[in-house]
PDB file of C-alpha atoms and ligand atoms in Angstrom:
ATOM      1  CA  MET A   1     211.608 264.171 167.838  1.00  0.00           C
ATOM      2  CA  GLY A   2     210.784 261.919 170.740  1.00  0.00           C
ATOM      3  CA  PRO A   3     208.513 259.064 171.842  1.00  0.00           C
ATOM      4  CA  PRO A   4     204.728 259.453 172.129  1.00  0.00           C
ATOM      5  CA  GLY A   5     203.778 261.433 175.228  1.00  0.00           C
ATOM      6  CA  VAL A   6     207.173 263.038 175.745  1.00  0.00           C
ATOM      7  CA  GLY A   7     205.765 266.530 175.179  1.00  0.00           C
ATOM      8  CA  LYS A   8     206.623 267.391 171.558  1.00  0.00           C
ATOM      9  CA  SER A   9     203.360 269.219 170.854  1.00  0.00           C
ATOM     10  CA  THR A  10     203.329 270.994 174.197  1.00  0.00           C
ATOM     11  CA  GLN A  11     206.862 272.249 173.664  1.00  0.00           C
ATOM     12  CA  ALA A  12     206.306 273.168 170.022  1.00  0.00           C
ATOM     13  CA  ALA A  13     203.267 275.243 171.011  1.00  0.00           C
ATOM     14  CA  ARG A  14     205.350 277.021 173.665  1.00  0.00           C
ATOM     15  CA  LEU A  15     208.261 277.700 171.319  1.00  0.00           C
ATOM     16  CA  LYS A  16     206.658 278.666 168.023  1.00  0.00           C
ATOM     17  CA  ASP A  17     205.674 282.229 168.963  1.00  0.00           C
ATOM     18  CA  ARG A  18     208.914 282.951 170.792  1.00  0.00           C
ATOM     19  CA  LEU A  19     210.874 281.823 167.755  1.00  0.00           C
ATOM     20  CA  GLY A  20     208.620 283.308 165.092  1.00  0.00           C
ATOM     21  CA  LEU A  21     208.284 279.940 163.345  1.00  0.00           C
ATOM     22  CA  LEU A  22     205.416 278.112 161.659  1.00  0.00           C
ATOM     23  CA  HIS A  23     204.525 275.035 163.753  1.00  0.00           C
ATOM     24  CA  ILE A  24     203.669 271.961 161.676  1.00  0.00           C
ATOM     25  CA  SER A  25     202.470 268.907 163.583  1.00  0.00           C
ATOM     26  CA  THR A  26     202.118 265.967 161.212  1.00  0.00           C
ATOM     27  CA  GLY A  27     199.871 264.165 163.708  1.00  0.00           C
ATOM     28  CA  ASP A  28     197.562 267.213 163.995  1.00  0.00           C
ATOM     29  CA  VAL A  29     197.348 267.629 160.225  1.00  0.00           C
ATOM     30  CA  LEU A  30     196.497 263.925 159.882  1.00  0.00           C
ATOM     31  CA  ARG A  31     193.853 264.144 162.641  1.00  0.00           C
ATOM     32  CA  TRP A  32     192.356 267.167 160.857  1.00  0.00           C
ATOM     33  CA  HIS A  33     192.110 265.163 157.611  1.00  0.00           C
ATOM     34  CA  ILE A  34     190.477 262.280 159.489  1.00  0.00           C
ATOM     35  CA  ALA A  35     187.919 264.603 161.103  1.00  0.00           C
ATOM     36  CA  GLU A  36     187.168 266.127 157.678  1.00  0.00           C
ATOM     37  CA  ARG A  37     186.904 262.640 156.134  1.00  0.00           C
ATOM     38  CA  SER A  38     189.166 263.760 153.290  1.00  0.00           C
ATOM     39  CA  PRO A  39     190.610 261.062 150.983  1.00  0.00           C
ATOM     40  CA  LEU A  40     193.925 261.419 152.811  1.00  0.00           C
ATOM     41  CA  GLY A  41     192.174 261.110 156.162  1.00  0.00           C
ATOM     42  CA  LEU A  42     190.315 257.990 155.077  1.00  0.00           C
ATOM     43  CA  ALA A  43     193.567 256.424 153.863  1.00  0.00           C
ATOM     44  CA  ALA A  44     195.512 257.364 157.022  1.00  0.00           C
ATOM     45  CA  HIS A  45     192.865 256.449 159.585  1.00  0.00           C
ATOM     46  CA  ALA A  46     193.496 252.698 159.879  1.00  0.00           C
ATOM     47  CA  TYR A  47     197.256 253.133 160.297  1.00  0.00           C
ATOM     48  CA  MET A  48     196.842 255.733 163.032  1.00  0.00           C
ATOM     49  CA  HIS A  49     194.184 253.686 164.773  1.00  0.00           C
ATOM     50  CA  ARG A  50     196.601 250.730 164.941  1.00  0.00           C
ATOM     51  CA  GLY A  51     199.397 252.979 166.221  1.00  0.00           C
ATOM     52  CA  GLU A  52     201.462 252.470 163.046  1.00  0.00           C
ATOM     53  CA  LEU A  53     203.267 255.031 160.946  1.00  0.00           C
ATOM     54  CA  VAL A  54     201.241 256.321 158.011  1.00  0.00           C
ATOM     55  CA  PRO A  55     203.020 255.457 154.710  1.00  0.00           C
ATOM     56  CA  ASP A  56     205.534 258.015 153.446  1.00  0.00           C
ATOM     57  CA  GLU A  57     203.629 258.713 150.247  1.00  0.00           C
ATOM     58  CA  LEU A  58     200.622 259.943 152.255  1.00  0.00           C
ATOM     59  CA  VAL A  59     202.571 261.984 154.793  1.00  0.00           C
ATOM     60  CA  THR A  60     205.457 263.535 152.891  1.00  0.00           C
ATOM     61  CA  GLN A  61     203.660 265.587 150.256  1.00  0.00           C
ATOM     62  CA  MET A  62     201.126 266.802 152.782  1.00  0.00           C
ATOM     63  CA  THR A  63     203.819 268.022 155.199  1.00  0.00           C
ATOM     64  CA  LEU A  64     206.179 269.477 152.615  1.00  0.00           C
ATOM     65  CA  SER A  65     203.401 271.568 151.096  1.00  0.00           C
ATOM     66  CA  HIS A  66     203.159 273.318 154.493  1.00  0.00           C
ATOM     67  CA  VAL A  67     206.954 273.592 154.844  1.00  0.00           C
ATOM     68  CA  LEU A  68     207.213 275.273 151.443  1.00  0.00           C
ATOM     69  CA  SER A  69     204.137 277.477 151.875  1.00  0.00           C
ATOM     70  CA  PRO A  70     204.562 281.274 152.225  1.00  0.00           C
ATOM     71  CA  ASP A  71     203.674 280.911 155.941  1.00  0.00           C
ATOM     72  CA  GLY A  72     206.840 278.863 156.394  1.00  0.00           C
ATOM     73  CA  ALA A  73     209.121 281.358 154.648  1.00  0.00           C
ATOM     74  CA  HIS A  74     210.641 282.534 157.948  1.00  0.00           C
ATOM     75  CA  GLY A  75     211.371 279.021 159.163  1.00  0.00           C
ATOM     76  CA  VAL A  76     209.349 276.082 160.433  1.00  0.00           C
ATOM     77  CA  LEU A  77     209.175 274.038 163.620  1.00  0.00           C
ATOM     78  CA  LEU A  78     208.415 270.449 162.639  1.00  0.00           C
ATOM     79  CA  ASP A  79     206.722 268.256 165.215  1.00  0.00           C
ATOM     80  CA  GLY A  80     206.622 264.539 164.354  1.00  0.00           C
ATOM     81  CA  PHE A  81     208.288 264.872 160.963  1.00  0.00           C
ATOM     82  CA  PRO A  82     210.383 263.326 159.537  1.00  0.00           C
ATOM     83  CA  GLY A  83     209.453 259.949 160.962  1.00  0.00           C
ATOM     84  CA  THR A  84     211.426 257.814 158.484  1.00  0.00           C
ATOM     85  CA  THR A  85     214.615 258.180 156.457  1.00  0.00           C
ATOM     86  CA  GLY A  86     212.507 258.433 153.288  1.00  0.00           C
ATOM     87  CA  GLN A  87     210.757 261.456 154.778  1.00  0.00           C
ATOM     88  CA  ALA A  88     214.113 262.888 155.904  1.00  0.00           C
ATOM     89  CA  HIS A  89     215.508 262.628 152.358  1.00  0.00           C
ATOM     90  CA  ALA A  90     212.424 264.322 150.954  1.00  0.00           C
ATOM     91  CA  LEU A  91     212.655 267.091 153.559  1.00  0.00           C
ATOM     92  CA  ASP A  92     216.328 267.794 152.798  1.00  0.00           C
ATOM     93  CA  ALA A  93     215.577 267.911 149.070  1.00  0.00           C
ATOM     94  CA  ALA A  94     212.621 270.270 149.583  1.00  0.00           C
ATOM     95  CA  LEU A  95     214.616 272.617 151.847  1.00  0.00           C
ATOM     96  CA  ALA A  96     217.497 272.612 149.355  1.00  0.00           C
ATOM     97  CA  THR A  97     215.181 274.002 146.663  1.00  0.00           C
ATOM     98  CA  ARG A  98     214.904 277.107 148.883  1.00  0.00           C
ATOM     99  CA  GLY A  99     218.611 277.168 149.779  1.00  0.00           C
ATOM    100  CA  ARG A 100     217.761 276.085 153.299  1.00  0.00           C
ATOM    101  CA  ALA A 101     218.699 273.219 155.617  1.00  0.00           C
ATOM    102  CA  ILE A 102     217.872 271.854 159.063  1.00  0.00           C
ATOM    103  CA  ASP A 103     219.354 274.046 161.801  1.00  0.00           C
ATOM    104  CA  ALA A 104     218.662 271.873 164.832  1.00  0.00           C
ATOM    105  CA  VAL A 105     216.918 268.631 165.797  1.00  0.00           C
ATOM    106  CA  PHE A 106     215.743 268.197 169.373  1.00  0.00           C
ATOM    107  CA  TYR A 107     215.219 264.686 170.704  1.00  0.00           C
ATOM    108  CA  LEU A 108     213.124 264.741 173.870  1.00  0.00           C
ATOM    109  CA  THR A 109     213.594 261.805 176.240  1.00  0.00           C
ATOM    110  CA  ALA A 110     211.732 260.485 179.310  1.00  0.00           C
ATOM    111  CA  PRO A 111     211.430 257.096 181.072  1.00  0.00           C
ATOM    112  CA  ALA A 112     208.794 254.682 179.661  1.00  0.00           C
ATOM    113  CA  GLU A 113     206.677 254.640 182.837  1.00  0.00           C
ATOM    114  CA  MET A 114     206.383 258.434 182.729  1.00  0.00           C
ATOM    115  CA  LEU A 115     205.320 258.299 179.057  1.00  0.00           C
ATOM    116  CA  ILE A 116     202.602 255.725 179.794  1.00  0.00           C
ATOM    117  CA  GLN A 117     201.270 257.893 182.615  1.00  0.00           C
ATOM    118  CA  ARG A 118     201.282 260.984 180.398  1.00  0.00           C
ATOM    119  CA  LEU A 119     199.472 259.194 177.544  1.00  0.00           C
ATOM    120  CA  ALA A 120     196.815 257.767 179.890  1.00  0.00           C
ATOM    121  CA  GLY A 121     195.921 261.244 181.200  1.00  0.00           C
ATOM    122  CA  ARG A 122     196.297 263.142 177.917  1.00  0.00           C
ATOM    123  CA  ARG A 123     193.267 265.015 176.572  1.00  0.00           C
ATOM    124  CA  ILE A 124     193.056 267.037 173.368  1.00  0.00           C
ATOM    125  CA  CYS A 125     190.706 269.697 172.116  1.00  0.00           C
ATOM    126  CA  LEU A 126     188.883 268.482 169.030  1.00  0.00           C
ATOM    127  CA  ASP A 127     188.705 272.000 167.662  1.00  0.00           C
ATOM    128  CA  CYS A 128     191.953 273.912 168.313  1.00  0.00           C
ATOM    129  CA  ARG A 129     194.125 270.828 169.064  1.00  0.00           C
ATOM    130  CA  ALA A 130     195.401 272.182 172.397  1.00  0.00           C
ATOM    131  CA  THR A 131     196.793 269.427 174.630  1.00  0.00           C
ATOM    132  CA  TYR A 132     195.993 268.935 178.338  1.00  0.00           C
ATOM    133  CA  HIS A 133     196.701 266.362 181.026  1.00  0.00           C
ATOM    134  CA  LEU A 134     194.181 265.374 183.702  1.00  0.00           C
ATOM    135  CA  GLU A 135     196.732 265.745 186.510  1.00  0.00           C
ATOM    136  CA  THR A 136     199.706 267.779 185.347  1.00  0.00           C
ATOM    137  CA  MET A 137     198.054 270.263 182.952  1.00  0.00           C
ATOM    138  CA  PRO A 138     194.300 270.248 183.690  1.00  0.00           C
ATOM    139  CA  ALA A 139     191.799 272.527 181.944  1.00  0.00           C
ATOM    140  CA  ARG A 140     190.225 275.205 184.157  1.00  0.00           C
ATOM    141  CA  VAL A 141     186.794 273.554 183.681  1.00  0.00           C
ATOM    142  CA  SER A 142     186.874 269.761 183.503  1.00  0.00           C
ATOM    143  CA  ASP A 143     186.751 268.432 179.903  1.00  0.00           C
ATOM    144  CA  VAL A 144     186.395 271.916 178.359  1.00  0.00           C
ATOM    145  CA  CYS A 145     189.158 273.665 176.387  1.00  0.00           C
ATOM    146  CA  ASP A 146     190.429 276.855 178.090  1.00  0.00           C
ATOM    147  CA  GLY A 147     191.106 278.448 174.722  1.00  0.00           C
ATOM    148  CA  CYS A 148     188.025 277.755 172.597  1.00  0.00           C
ATOM    149  CA  GLY A 149     185.454 276.103 174.895  1.00  0.00           C
ATOM    150  CA  GLU A 150     185.231 272.878 172.875  1.00  0.00           C
ATOM    151  CA  ARG A 151     185.088 269.415 174.451  1.00  0.00           C
ATOM    152  CA  LEU A 152     188.320 267.649 175.495  1.00  0.00           C
ATOM    153  CA  LEU A 153     188.704 263.958 174.721  1.00  0.00           C
ATOM    154  CA  PRO A 154     191.393 261.264 174.926  1.00  0.00           C
ATOM    155  CA  ARG A 155     193.068 260.534 171.582  1.00  0.00           C
ATOM    156  CA  ASN A 156     191.962 257.235 169.974  1.00  0.00           C
ATOM    157  CA  ASP A 157     195.559 256.094 169.698  1.00  0.00           C
ATOM    158  CA  ASP A 158     196.259 256.765 173.404  1.00  0.00           C
ATOM    159  CA  SER A 159     194.320 253.647 174.445  1.00  0.00           C
ATOM    160  CA  ARG A 160     196.529 251.354 176.526  1.00  0.00           C
ATOM    161  CA  HIS A 161     197.117 248.780 173.802  1.00  0.00           C
ATOM    162  CA  THR A 162     197.811 251.238 170.963  1.00  0.00           C
ATOM    163  CA  ALA A 163     199.949 253.506 173.129  1.00  0.00           C
ATOM    164  CA  TRP A 164     202.087 250.522 174.121  1.00  0.00           C
ATOM    165  CA  ARG A 165     202.525 249.559 170.467  1.00  0.00           C
ATOM    166  CA  ARG A 166     203.610 253.069 169.540  1.00  0.00           C
ATOM    167  CA  LEU A 167     206.005 253.285 172.469  1.00  0.00           C
ATOM    168  CA  THR A 168     207.713 249.955 171.820  1.00  0.00           C
ATOM    169  CA  ALA A 169     208.051 250.600 168.064  1.00  0.00           C
ATOM    170  CA  HIS A 170     209.502 254.089 168.504  1.00  0.00           C
ATOM    171  CA  PRO A 171     213.188 253.361 169.295  1.00  0.00           C
ATOM    172  CA  GLY A 172     213.613 251.091 166.252  1.00  0.00           C
ATOM    173  CA  GLN A 173     211.748 253.468 163.962  1.00  0.00           C
ATOM    174  CA  THR A 174     213.778 256.501 164.957  1.00  0.00           C
ATOM    175  CA  ARG A 175     217.277 254.978 165.280  1.00  0.00           C
ATOM    176  CA  PRO A 176     218.223 255.670 161.628  1.00  0.00           C
ATOM    177  CA  LEU A 177     217.095 259.286 162.041  1.00  0.00           C
ATOM    178  CA  VAL A 178     218.974 259.709 165.301  1.00  0.00           C
ATOM    179  CA  ASP A 179     222.103 258.366 163.549  1.00  0.00           C
ATOM    180  CA  ARG A 180     221.527 260.633 160.565  1.00  0.00           C
ATOM    181  CA  TYR A 181     221.151 263.832 162.594  1.00  0.00           C
ATOM    182  CA  THR A 182     223.907 262.914 165.054  1.00  0.00           C
ATOM    183  CA  HIS A 183     226.228 262.424 162.093  1.00  0.00           C
ATOM    184  CA  ALA A 184     225.127 265.784 160.669  1.00  0.00           C
ATOM    185  CA  GLY A 185     225.968 267.406 164.033  1.00  0.00           C
ATOM    186  CA  VAL A 186     222.471 268.875 164.528  1.00  0.00           C
ATOM    187  CA  LEU A 187     220.948 266.479 167.103  1.00  0.00           C
ATOM    188  CA  HIS A 188     220.444 267.671 170.699  1.00  0.00           C
ATOM    189  CA  ARG A 189     219.115 265.295 173.348  1.00  0.00           C
ATOM    190  CA  ILE A 190     216.877 267.115 175.801  1.00  0.00           C
ATOM    191  CA  ASP A 191     215.645 265.771 179.125  1.00  0.00           C
ATOM    192  CA  GLY A 192     211.824 265.808 178.810  1.00  0.00           C
ATOM    193  CA  ARG A 193     211.153 265.174 182.522  1.00  0.00           C
ATOM    194  CA  GLY A 194     209.665 267.804 184.813  1.00  0.00           C
ATOM    195  CA  ALA A 195     207.337 270.732 184.269  1.00  0.00           C
ATOM    196  CA  ALA A 196     206.699 272.035 180.756  1.00  0.00           C
ATOM    197  CA  ALA A 197     208.421 275.339 181.594  1.00  0.00           C
ATOM    198  CA  GLU A 198     211.590 273.533 182.721  1.00  0.00           C
ATOM    199  CA  VAL A 199     211.739 271.562 179.456  1.00  0.00           C
ATOM    200  CA  THR A 200     211.201 274.767 177.445  1.00  0.00           C
ATOM    201  CA  ALA A 201     214.098 276.377 179.307  1.00  0.00           C
ATOM    202  CA  ARG A 202     216.331 273.411 178.410  1.00  0.00           C
ATOM    203  CA  LEU A 203     215.300 273.658 174.749  1.00  0.00           C
ATOM    204  CA  LEU A 204     216.029 277.384 174.623  1.00  0.00           C
ATOM    205  CA  THR A 205     219.414 276.895 176.275  1.00  0.00           C
ATOM    206  CA  ALA A 206     220.330 274.272 173.669  1.00  0.00           C
ATOM    207  CA  LEU A 207     218.998 276.504 170.899  1.00  0.00           C
ATOM    208  CA  HIS A 208     221.096 279.439 172.050  1.00  0.00           C
ATOM    209  CA  ALA A 209     224.140 277.175 172.143  1.00  0.00           C
ATOM    210  CA  THR A 210     223.617 276.559 168.406  1.00  0.00           C
ATOM    211  CA  GLY A 211     223.725 280.303 167.765  1.00  0.00           C
ATOM    212  CA  LEU A 212     219.982 280.553 167.148  1.00  0.00           C
ATOM    213  CA  GLY A 213     218.199 283.094 169.273  1.00  0.00           C
ATOM    214  CA  GLU A 214     214.712 283.736 170.535  1.00  0.00           C
ATOM    215  CA  SER A 215     213.655 286.429 168.122  1.00  0.00           C
ATOM    216  CA  GLY A 216     212.263 285.573 164.720  1.00  0.00           C
ATOM    217  CA  LYS A 217     214.910 287.892 163.239  1.00  0.00           C
ATOM    218  CA  GLU A 218     217.822 285.817 164.474  1.00  0.00           C
ATOM    219  CA  VAL A 219     216.148 282.583 163.457  1.00  0.00           C
ATOM    220  CA  ARG A 220     215.381 283.963 159.999  1.00  0.00           C
ATOM    221  CA  ARG A 221     219.010 284.915 159.529  1.00  0.00           C
ATOM    222  CA  ALA A 222     220.132 281.492 160.692  1.00  0.00           C
ATOM    223  CA  THR A 223     217.789 279.642 158.384  1.00  0.00           C
ATOM    224  CA  GLY A 224     218.784 281.753 155.391  1.00  0.00           C
TER     225      GLY A 224
HETATM  226  P1  LIG B   1     201.633 262.223 166.978  1.00  0.00           P
HETATM  227  O1  LIG B   1     200.503 263.200 167.027  1.00  0.00           O
HETATM  228  O2  LIG B   1     202.950 262.847 166.595  1.00  0.00           O
HETATM  229  O3  LIG B   1     201.727 261.402 168.248  1.00  0.00           O
HETATM  230  O4  LIG B   1     201.291 261.181 165.808  1.00  0.00           O
HETATM  231  C1  LIG B   1     200.115 260.390 165.856  1.00  0.00           C
HETATM  232  C2  LIG B   1     200.123 259.367 164.745  1.00  0.00           C
HETATM  233  O5  LIG B   1     200.160 260.031 163.475  1.00  0.00           O
HETATM  234  C3  LIG B   1     201.314 258.412 164.717  1.00  0.00           C
HETATM  235  O6  LIG B   1     201.156 257.319 165.600  1.00  0.00           O
HETATM  236  C4  LIG B   1     201.300 257.973 163.247  1.00  0.00           C
HETATM  237  O7  LIG B   1     200.260 257.050 163.006  1.00  0.00           O
HETATM  238  C5  LIG B   1     200.921 259.280 162.543  1.00  0.00           C
HETATM  239  N1  LIG B   1     202.127 260.068 162.200  1.00  0.00           N
HETATM  240  C6  LIG B   1     202.528 261.258 162.763  1.00  0.00           C
HETATM  241  N2  LIG B   1     203.673 261.686 162.178  1.00  0.00           N
HETATM  242  C7  LIG B   1     204.000 260.780 161.238  1.00  0.00           C
HETATM  243  C8  LIG B   1     205.069 260.651 160.301  1.00  0.00           C
HETATM  244  N3  LIG B   1     206.045 261.564 160.210  1.00  0.00           N
HETATM  245  N4  LIG B   1     205.087 259.569 159.487  1.00  0.00           N
HETATM  246  C9  LIG B   1     204.106 258.637 159.538  1.00  0.00           C
HETATM  247  N5  LIG B   1     203.072 258.681 160.403  1.00  0.00           N
HETATM  248  C10 LIG B   1     203.006 259.742 161.250  1.00  0.00           C
END
C-alpha cells in the first residue's frame, strides 16, 4: 500500500523474484484491459482517467481470479489491492477458501512534494509495463524500454490535475485499511524515500522481522 508515486510497482518488481511470489498489480491489469478495449477496460477507463477508484465490482473479481489461479499457489504479492474495505473483505474470504491469510502489509510513505516530482517524471512501457523516471531511473536510450524496446510514455493519470486528485484522496481512502491491518498486527510502515535499493533493503528487513524469508520455500511455508 501507499500513495501514488511512492514506488509500489518498482518495489514489487524488485521483490517478486526474490520471494518467489506472483506479482499482481491491479493498476497494470486495469491498464491492460483498457489497452485491449475489453468490456472491463471500457467500464474502468473513465474512473481511471479521472483519478478515481474503479468500483469494487469491477476490480475485485478480476484481481481475485489471479490470486486464486494456479500461478498464485505459492503466494502472491499484491500491489494496489485491496483499495477499499469491501475489497479487503473479499480478499480475506477468498484466501480463507484456500486456508490462507495475509502475512504482511507494507505501507510505503514519502512526503507529498517528493510524490509529485516522482509522478511528473514517471514513464511506463506500454508493452511490458516496466516503470522508469526521467531523472532518478532513466532508460538507457531516451523514451525506449531497456527490457523490450517499446516506447515509454507518461501515464494518462499522472497529469498534474489527476495526480493531485489521486494524492489528496489517498489518505481518506486508505485510512480504514490502515486501521484494519494495524489492528490485525500485519501492517508495517516503510520509509519510501531514497534510492530504490535502499527501500528494498528496508522492506526485506521488515519481512525478515515477521519470520518470512527471502526464499520462495520459506514464504510458501509461511503462507501455508
Ligand atoms: P496504480 O497503478 O496502482 O497507481 O492505479 C492506477 C489507477 O487504477 C487508480 O488511480 C485507480 O483508478 C485504479 N485502481 C488501481 N487499484 C485499484 C483498486 N484496488 N480499486 C479501485 N481502483 C483501483
